[in-house]
Short mmCIF file of C-alpha atoms in Angstrom, two decimals:
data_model
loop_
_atom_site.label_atom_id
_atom_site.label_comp_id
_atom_site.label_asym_id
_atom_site.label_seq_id
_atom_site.Cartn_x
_atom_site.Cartn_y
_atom_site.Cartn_z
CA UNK A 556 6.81 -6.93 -16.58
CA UNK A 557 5.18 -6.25 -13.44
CA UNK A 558 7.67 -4.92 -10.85
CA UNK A 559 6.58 -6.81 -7.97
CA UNK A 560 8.18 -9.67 -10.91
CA UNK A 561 10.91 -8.36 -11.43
CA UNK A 562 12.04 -8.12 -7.38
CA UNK A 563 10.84 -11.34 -6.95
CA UNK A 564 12.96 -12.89 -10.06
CA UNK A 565 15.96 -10.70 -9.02
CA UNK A 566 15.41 -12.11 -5.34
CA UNK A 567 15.25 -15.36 -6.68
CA UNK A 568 18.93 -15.29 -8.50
CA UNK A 569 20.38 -13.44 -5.33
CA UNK A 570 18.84 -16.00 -2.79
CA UNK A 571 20.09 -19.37 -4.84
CA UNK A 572 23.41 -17.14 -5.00
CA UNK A 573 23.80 -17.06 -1.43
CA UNK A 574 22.59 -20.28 -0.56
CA UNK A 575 24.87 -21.79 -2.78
CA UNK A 576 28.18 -19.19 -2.00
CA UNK A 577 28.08 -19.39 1.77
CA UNK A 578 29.22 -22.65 2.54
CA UNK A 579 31.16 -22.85 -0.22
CA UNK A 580 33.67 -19.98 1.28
CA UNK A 581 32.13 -20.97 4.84
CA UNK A 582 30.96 -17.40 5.44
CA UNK A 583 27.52 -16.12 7.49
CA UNK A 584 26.83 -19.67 8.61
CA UNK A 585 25.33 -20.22 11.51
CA UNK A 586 27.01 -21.88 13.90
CA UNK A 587 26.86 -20.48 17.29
CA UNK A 588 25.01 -22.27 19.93
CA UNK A 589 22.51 -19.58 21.61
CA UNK A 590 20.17 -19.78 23.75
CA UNK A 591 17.30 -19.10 21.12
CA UNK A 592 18.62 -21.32 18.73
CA UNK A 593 15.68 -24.07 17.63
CA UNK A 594 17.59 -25.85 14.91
CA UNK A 595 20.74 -28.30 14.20
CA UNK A 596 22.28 -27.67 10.86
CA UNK A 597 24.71 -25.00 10.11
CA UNK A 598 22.30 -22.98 7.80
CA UNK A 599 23.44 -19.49 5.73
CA UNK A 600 22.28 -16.34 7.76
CA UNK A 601 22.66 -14.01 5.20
CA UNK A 602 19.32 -13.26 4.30
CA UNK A 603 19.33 -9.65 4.39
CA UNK A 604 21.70 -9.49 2.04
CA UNK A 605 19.43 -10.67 -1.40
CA UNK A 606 16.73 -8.47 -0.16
CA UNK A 607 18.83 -5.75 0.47
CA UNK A 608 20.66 -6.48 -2.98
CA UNK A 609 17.75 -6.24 -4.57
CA UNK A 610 15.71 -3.30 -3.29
CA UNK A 611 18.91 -1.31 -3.79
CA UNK A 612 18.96 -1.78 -7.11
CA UNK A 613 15.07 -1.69 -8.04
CA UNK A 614 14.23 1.00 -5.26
CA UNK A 615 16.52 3.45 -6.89
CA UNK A 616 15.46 2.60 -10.83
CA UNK A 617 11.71 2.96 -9.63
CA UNK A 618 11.84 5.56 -7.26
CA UNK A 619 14.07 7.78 -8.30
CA UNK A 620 12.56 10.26 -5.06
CA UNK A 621 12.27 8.39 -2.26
CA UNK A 622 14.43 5.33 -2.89
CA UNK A 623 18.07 6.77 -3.12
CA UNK A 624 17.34 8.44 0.38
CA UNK A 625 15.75 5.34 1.92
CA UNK A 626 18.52 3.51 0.79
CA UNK A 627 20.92 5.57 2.57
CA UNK A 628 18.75 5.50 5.46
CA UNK A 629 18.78 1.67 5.53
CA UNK A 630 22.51 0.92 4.96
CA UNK A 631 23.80 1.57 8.36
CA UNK A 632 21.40 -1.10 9.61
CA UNK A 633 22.26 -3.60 6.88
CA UNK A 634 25.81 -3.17 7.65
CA UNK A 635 25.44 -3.27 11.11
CA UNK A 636 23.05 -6.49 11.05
CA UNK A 637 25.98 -8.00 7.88
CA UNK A 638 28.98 -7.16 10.66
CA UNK A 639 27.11 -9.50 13.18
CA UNK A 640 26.18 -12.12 10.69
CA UNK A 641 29.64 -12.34 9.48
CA UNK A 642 31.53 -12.17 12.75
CA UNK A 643 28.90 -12.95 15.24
CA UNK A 644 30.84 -11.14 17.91
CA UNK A 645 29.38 -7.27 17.38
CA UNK A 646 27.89 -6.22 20.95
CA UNK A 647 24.83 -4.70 21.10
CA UNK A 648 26.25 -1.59 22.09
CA UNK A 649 28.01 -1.39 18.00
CA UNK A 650 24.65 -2.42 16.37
CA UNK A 651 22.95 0.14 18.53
CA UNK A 652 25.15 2.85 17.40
CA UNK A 653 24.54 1.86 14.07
CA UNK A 654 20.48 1.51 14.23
CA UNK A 655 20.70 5.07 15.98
CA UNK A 656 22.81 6.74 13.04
CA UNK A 657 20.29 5.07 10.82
CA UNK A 658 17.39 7.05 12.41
CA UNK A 659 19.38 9.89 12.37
CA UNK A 660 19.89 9.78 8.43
CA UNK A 661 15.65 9.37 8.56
CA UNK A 662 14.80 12.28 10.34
CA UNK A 663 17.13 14.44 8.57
CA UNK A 664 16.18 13.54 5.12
CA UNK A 665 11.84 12.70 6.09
CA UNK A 666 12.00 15.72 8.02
CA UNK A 667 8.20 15.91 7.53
CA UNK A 668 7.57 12.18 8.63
CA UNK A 669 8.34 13.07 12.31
CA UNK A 670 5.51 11.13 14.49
CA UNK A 671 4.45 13.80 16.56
CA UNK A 672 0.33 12.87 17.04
CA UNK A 673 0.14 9.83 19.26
CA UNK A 674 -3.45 9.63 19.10
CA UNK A 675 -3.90 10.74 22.32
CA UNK A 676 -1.13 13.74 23.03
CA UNK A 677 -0.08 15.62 20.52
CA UNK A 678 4.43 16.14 21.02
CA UNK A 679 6.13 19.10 20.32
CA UNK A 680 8.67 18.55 16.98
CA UNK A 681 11.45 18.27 19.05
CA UNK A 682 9.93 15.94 21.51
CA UNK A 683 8.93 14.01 18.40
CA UNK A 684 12.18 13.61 17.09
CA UNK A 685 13.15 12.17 20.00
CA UNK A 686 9.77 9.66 20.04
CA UNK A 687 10.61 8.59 16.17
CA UNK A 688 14.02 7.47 16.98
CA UNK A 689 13.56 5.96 19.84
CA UNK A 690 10.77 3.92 18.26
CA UNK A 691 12.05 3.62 14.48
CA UNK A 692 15.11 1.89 16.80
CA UNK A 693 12.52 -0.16 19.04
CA UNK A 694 10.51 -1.68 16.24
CA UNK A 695 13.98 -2.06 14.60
CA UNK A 696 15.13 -4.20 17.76
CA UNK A 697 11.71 -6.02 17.57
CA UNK A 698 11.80 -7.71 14.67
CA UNK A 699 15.16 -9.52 15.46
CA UNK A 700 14.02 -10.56 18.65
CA UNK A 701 11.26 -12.83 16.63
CA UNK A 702 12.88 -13.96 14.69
CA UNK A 703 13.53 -17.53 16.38
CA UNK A 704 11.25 -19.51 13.65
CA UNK A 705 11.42 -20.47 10.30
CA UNK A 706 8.95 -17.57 8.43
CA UNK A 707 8.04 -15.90 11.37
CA UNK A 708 9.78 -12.69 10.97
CA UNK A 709 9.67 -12.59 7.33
CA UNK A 710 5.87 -13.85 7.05
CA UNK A 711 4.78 -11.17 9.52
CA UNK A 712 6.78 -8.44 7.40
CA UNK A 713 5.10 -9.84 3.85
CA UNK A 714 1.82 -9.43 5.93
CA UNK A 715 2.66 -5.97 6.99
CA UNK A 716 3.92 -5.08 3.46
CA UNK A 717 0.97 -6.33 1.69
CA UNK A 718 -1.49 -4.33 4.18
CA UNK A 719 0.35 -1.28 4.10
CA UNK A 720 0.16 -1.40 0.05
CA UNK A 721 -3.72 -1.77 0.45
CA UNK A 722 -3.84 1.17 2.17
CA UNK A 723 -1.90 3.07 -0.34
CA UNK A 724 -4.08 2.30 -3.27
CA UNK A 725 -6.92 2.90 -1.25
CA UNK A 726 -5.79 6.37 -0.62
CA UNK A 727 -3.80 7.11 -3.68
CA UNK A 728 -0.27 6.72 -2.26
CA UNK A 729 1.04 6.07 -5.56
CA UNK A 730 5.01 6.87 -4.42
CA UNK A 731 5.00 4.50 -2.08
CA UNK A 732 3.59 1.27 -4.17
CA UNK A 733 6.94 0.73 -5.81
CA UNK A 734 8.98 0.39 -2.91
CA UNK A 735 5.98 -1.59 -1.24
CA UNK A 736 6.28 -4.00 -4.80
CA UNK A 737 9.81 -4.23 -4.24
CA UNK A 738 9.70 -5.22 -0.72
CA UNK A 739 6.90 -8.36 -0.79
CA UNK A 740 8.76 -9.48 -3.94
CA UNK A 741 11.88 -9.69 -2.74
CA UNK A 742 10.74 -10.62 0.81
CA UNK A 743 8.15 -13.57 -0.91
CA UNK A 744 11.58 -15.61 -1.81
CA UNK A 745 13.16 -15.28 0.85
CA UNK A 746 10.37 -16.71 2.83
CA UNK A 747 9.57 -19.58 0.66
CA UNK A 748 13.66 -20.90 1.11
CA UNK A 749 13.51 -19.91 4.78
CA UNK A 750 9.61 -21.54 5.48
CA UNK A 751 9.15 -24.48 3.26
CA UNK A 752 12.78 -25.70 2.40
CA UNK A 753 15.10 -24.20 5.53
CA UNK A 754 17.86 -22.99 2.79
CA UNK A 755 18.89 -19.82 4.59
CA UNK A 756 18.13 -17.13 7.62
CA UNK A 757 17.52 -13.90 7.65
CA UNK A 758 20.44 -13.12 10.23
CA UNK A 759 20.81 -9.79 11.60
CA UNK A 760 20.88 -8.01 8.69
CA UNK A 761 17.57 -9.30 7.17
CA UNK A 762 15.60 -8.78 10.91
CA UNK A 763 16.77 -5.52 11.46
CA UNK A 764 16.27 -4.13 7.76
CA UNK A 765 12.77 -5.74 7.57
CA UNK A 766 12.22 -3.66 10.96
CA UNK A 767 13.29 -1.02 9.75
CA UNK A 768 11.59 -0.68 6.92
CA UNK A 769 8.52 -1.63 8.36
CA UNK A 770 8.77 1.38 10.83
CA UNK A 771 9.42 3.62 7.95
CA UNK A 772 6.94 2.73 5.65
CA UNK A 773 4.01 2.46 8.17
CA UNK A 774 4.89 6.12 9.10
CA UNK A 775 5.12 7.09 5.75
CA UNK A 776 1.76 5.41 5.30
CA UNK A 777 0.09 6.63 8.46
CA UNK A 778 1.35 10.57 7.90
CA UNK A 779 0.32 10.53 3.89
CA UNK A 780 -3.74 9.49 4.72
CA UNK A 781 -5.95 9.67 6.91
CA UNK A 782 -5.39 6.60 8.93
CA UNK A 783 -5.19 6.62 13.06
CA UNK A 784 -1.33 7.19 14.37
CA UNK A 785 -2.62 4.09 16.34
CA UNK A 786 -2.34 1.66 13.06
CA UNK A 787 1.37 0.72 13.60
CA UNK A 788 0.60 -0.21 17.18
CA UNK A 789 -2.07 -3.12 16.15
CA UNK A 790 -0.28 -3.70 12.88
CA UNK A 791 3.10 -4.58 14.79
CA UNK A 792 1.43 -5.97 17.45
CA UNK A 793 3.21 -9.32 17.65
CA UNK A 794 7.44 -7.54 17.24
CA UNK A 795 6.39 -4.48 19.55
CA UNK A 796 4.34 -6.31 22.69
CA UNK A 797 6.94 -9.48 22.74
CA UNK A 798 9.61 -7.07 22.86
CA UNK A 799 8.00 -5.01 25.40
CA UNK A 800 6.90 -7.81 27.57
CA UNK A 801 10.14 -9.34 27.16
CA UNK A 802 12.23 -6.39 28.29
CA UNK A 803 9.87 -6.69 31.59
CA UNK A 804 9.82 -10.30 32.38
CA UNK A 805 13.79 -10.25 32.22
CA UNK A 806 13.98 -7.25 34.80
CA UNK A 807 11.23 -8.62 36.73
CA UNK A 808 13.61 -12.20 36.84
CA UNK A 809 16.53 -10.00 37.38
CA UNK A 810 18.18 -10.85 34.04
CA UNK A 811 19.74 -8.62 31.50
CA UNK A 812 17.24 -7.55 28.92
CA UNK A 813 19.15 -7.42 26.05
CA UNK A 814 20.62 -11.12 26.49
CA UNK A 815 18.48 -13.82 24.44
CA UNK A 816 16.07 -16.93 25.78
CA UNK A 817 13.84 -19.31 25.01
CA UNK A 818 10.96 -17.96 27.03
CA UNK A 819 9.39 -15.94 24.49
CA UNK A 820 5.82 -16.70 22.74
CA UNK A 821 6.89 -18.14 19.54
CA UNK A 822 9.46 -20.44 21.57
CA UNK A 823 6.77 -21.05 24.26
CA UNK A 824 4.19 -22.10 21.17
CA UNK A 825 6.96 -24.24 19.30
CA UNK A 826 7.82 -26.51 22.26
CA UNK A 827 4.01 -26.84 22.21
CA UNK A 828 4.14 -27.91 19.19
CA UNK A 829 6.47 -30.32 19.31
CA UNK A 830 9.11 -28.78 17.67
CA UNK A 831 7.05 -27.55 14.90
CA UNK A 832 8.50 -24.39 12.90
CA UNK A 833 5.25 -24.93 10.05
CA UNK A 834 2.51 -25.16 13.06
CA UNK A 835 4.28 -22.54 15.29
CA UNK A 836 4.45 -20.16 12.21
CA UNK A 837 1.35 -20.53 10.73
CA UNK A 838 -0.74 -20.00 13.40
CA UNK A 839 1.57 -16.43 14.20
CA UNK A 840 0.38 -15.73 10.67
CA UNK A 841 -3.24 -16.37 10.80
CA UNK A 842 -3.32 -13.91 13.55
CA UNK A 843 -1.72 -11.96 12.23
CA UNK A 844 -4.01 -12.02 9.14
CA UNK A 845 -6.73 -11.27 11.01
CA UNK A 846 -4.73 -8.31 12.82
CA UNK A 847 -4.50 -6.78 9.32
CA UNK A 848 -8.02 -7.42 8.20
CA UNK A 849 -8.89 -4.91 11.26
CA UNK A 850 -6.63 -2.89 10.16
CA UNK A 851 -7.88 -2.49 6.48
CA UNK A 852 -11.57 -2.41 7.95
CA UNK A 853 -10.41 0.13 10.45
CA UNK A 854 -7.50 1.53 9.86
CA UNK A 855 -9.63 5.60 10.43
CA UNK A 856 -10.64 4.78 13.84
CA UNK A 857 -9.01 4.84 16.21
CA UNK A 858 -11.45 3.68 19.13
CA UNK A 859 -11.65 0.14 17.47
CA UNK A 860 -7.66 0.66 17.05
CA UNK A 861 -7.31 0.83 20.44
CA UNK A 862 -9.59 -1.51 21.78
CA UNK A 863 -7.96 -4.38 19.01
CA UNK A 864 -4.56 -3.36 21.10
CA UNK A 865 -5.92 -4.22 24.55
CA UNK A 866 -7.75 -7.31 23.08
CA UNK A 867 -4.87 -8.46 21.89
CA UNK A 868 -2.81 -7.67 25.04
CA UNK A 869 -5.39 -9.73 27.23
CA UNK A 870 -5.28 -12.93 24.60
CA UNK A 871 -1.24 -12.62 24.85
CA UNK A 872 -1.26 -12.75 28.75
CA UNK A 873 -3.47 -15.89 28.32
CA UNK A 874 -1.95 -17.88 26.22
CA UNK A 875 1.16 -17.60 26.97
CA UNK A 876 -0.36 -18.50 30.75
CA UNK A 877 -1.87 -22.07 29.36
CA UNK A 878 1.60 -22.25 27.02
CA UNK A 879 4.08 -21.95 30.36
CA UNK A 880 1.63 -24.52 32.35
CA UNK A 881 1.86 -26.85 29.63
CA UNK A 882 5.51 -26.40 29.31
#
C-alpha cells in the first residue's frame, strides 16, 4: 500500500477520534471569543494532534534517518501549540520559548541545513544560524496568524507539500519523499473535515507544526538541489508577507503586534464575501496554485523568483486597497 495511503487512512481514524473525543470530555474546544474569530459553534481545535499522531508514527517507520530527529525537532512546537489549545491561556512569551528551543534542536541536529546564501549576500555560519532561527521561528509564527479560515492554513500547506515533493522527484531527493507522503496524507484529512464539513481546527498546535515543517522541508529542499534560496520566499508568499505587513500596520496604528484582529487579507476578503469561508479559501488557493506553478517552472532562477515576489507584493497592496474601501 502506497504510503501516502497509509497516512491518509491513519489520519482518517485519528481525525474521527478527535472529533468524536473532544466534546465528549469537553477538552480543546474552542470557545474563546477573539478578535479573529469568524465562526459560532464551539468546534474541536485539536487538529495538530492527528497529524502529529500520525507522522510520528509513519515518519519514524519510513525514515528511519531523518524522521526520529525531525520528530524531536517538532515536539516542542506541538507541545507548545497542544498547551495553548488545551488551556488557551499560554502567552506568547511561553510558546516563543518553545518555537525557539525547537529551532535550536534543528540547527544542532541539520547542522548542514543552515541558510547561509540569501540569494543576494552570502552570511557567515554563525550569522546564519542566527538568520535560520529567526526565520524557521517567523514562518513558524506565520502560519498561525492565517489561519482565521476554514482550509486556509492547511490548503496552503497541502499546496506547499505537494510542490516541494515535485521538486524532489525532479531532482532525485528520494529521502525526503516519505516524509513529504506522510505530510499531504495526513494533512489531506484534516482539510477535508476542516474545509467541507467544519468538524475540527487546526488550533495552535496544527498552525505552528504545519509552519514548521514547512520551513524545514523547503530548506531541506532548497539546500539538497539546485533551486534559488529565493523559492521559500514566493512559495510562502501568502504566511510570510501577511505576517510581515501585519507586524507593520499594527506599529504604524500604534497597536501591539503580537495581539490578533480582523484586519488581515483573508478577514478583509471574507467580509467581502459575505461571510464565505469556501469563496474566501478558494480563491487563497488558486493563487496560490499559480504561485507554485512558478515555482515548479522556475524554481533555478532566481531573477523570475524575485520579480514573482515584488509582483505579488504590488497585487497585495491593491487588493487589499479595493478590499478596505469596500469594507
Amino acid at each position: 500500500m502506497p504510503l501516502l495511503i497509509k497516512s491518509f487512512l491513519l489520519s482518517f481514524i485519528l481525525h474521527l477520534a478527535t472529533i468524536y473525543l473532544c466534546p465528549k470530555f469537553k477538552i480543546c474546544l474552542d470557545t474563546s471569543l477573539k478578535p479573529q474569530r469568524v465562526h459560532k459553534k464551539s468546534i474541536p481545535r485539536a487538529g495538530g494532534f492527528p497529524i502529529f499522531l500520525s507522522f510520528l508514527v509513519l515518519a519514524f517507520l519510513k525514515s528511519p534517518f531523518l524522521g526520529p530527529k525531525l520528530i524531536f525537532c517538532s515536539l516542542p512546537i506541538f507541545i507548545g501549540g497542544f498547551l495553548e489549545d488545551i488551556t488557551q491561556k499560554l502567552s506568547y512569551k511561553h510558546r516563543f520559548a518553545f518555537m525557539f528551543l525547537a529551532t535550536l534542536f534543528f540547527v544542532y541536529f541539520f547542522k548542514n541545513f543552515i541558510v547561509t546564501d540569501l540569494g543576494f549576500i552570502n552570511l557567515t555560519y554563525p550569522l546564519g544560524i542566527v538568520f535560520t532561527i529567526f526565520a524557521l521561528i517567523g514562518i513558524t509564527n506565520a502560519f498561525n496568524l492565517i489561519d482565521g479560515i476554514n482550509g486556509l492554513t492547511s490548503g496552503l500547506t497541502l499546496q506547499i507539500f505537494l510542490t516541494l515533493w515535485l521538486l524532489s522527484m525532479e531532482n532525485s531527493l528520494d529521502t525526503y519523499l516519505p516524509l513529504l507522503e506522510i505530510l499531504i496524507g495526513s494533512t489531506l484529512v484534516f482539510f477535508i473535515f476542516n474545509f467541507f464539513f467544519n468538524k475540527i481546527f487546526l488550533g495552535d498546535s496544527g498552525s505552528y507544526l504545519l509552519g514548521f515543517l514547512s520551513g524545514v522541508l523547503t530548506i531541506f529542499v532548497v539546500k539538497s538541489s539546485s533551486a534559488s534560496p529565493w523559492v521559500p520566499m514566493v512559495l510562502m508568499f501568502y504566511p510570510i508577507w501577511e505576517t510581515l505587513f501585519s507586524i507593520f500596520r499594527r506599529l504604524k496604528d500604534g497597536k501591539n503586534p503580537f495581539l490578533p484582529d480582523r484586519e488581515h487579507f483573508h478577514h478583509l476578503l471574507y467580509e467581502f464575501f459575505e461571510s464565505s469561508h469556501f469563496k474566501t479559501t478558494t480563491v487563497l488557493l488558486l493563487v496560490q496554485g499559480l504561485i507554485s506553478l512558478v515555482v515548479i517552472k522556475f524554481y533555478k532562477n532566481t531573477a523570475i523568483l524575485i520579480s514573482t515576489f515584488v509582483s505579488l507584493i504590488m497585487l497585495y497592496f491593491l487588493t487589499y486597497k479595493i478590499l478596505k474601501k469596500k469594507g
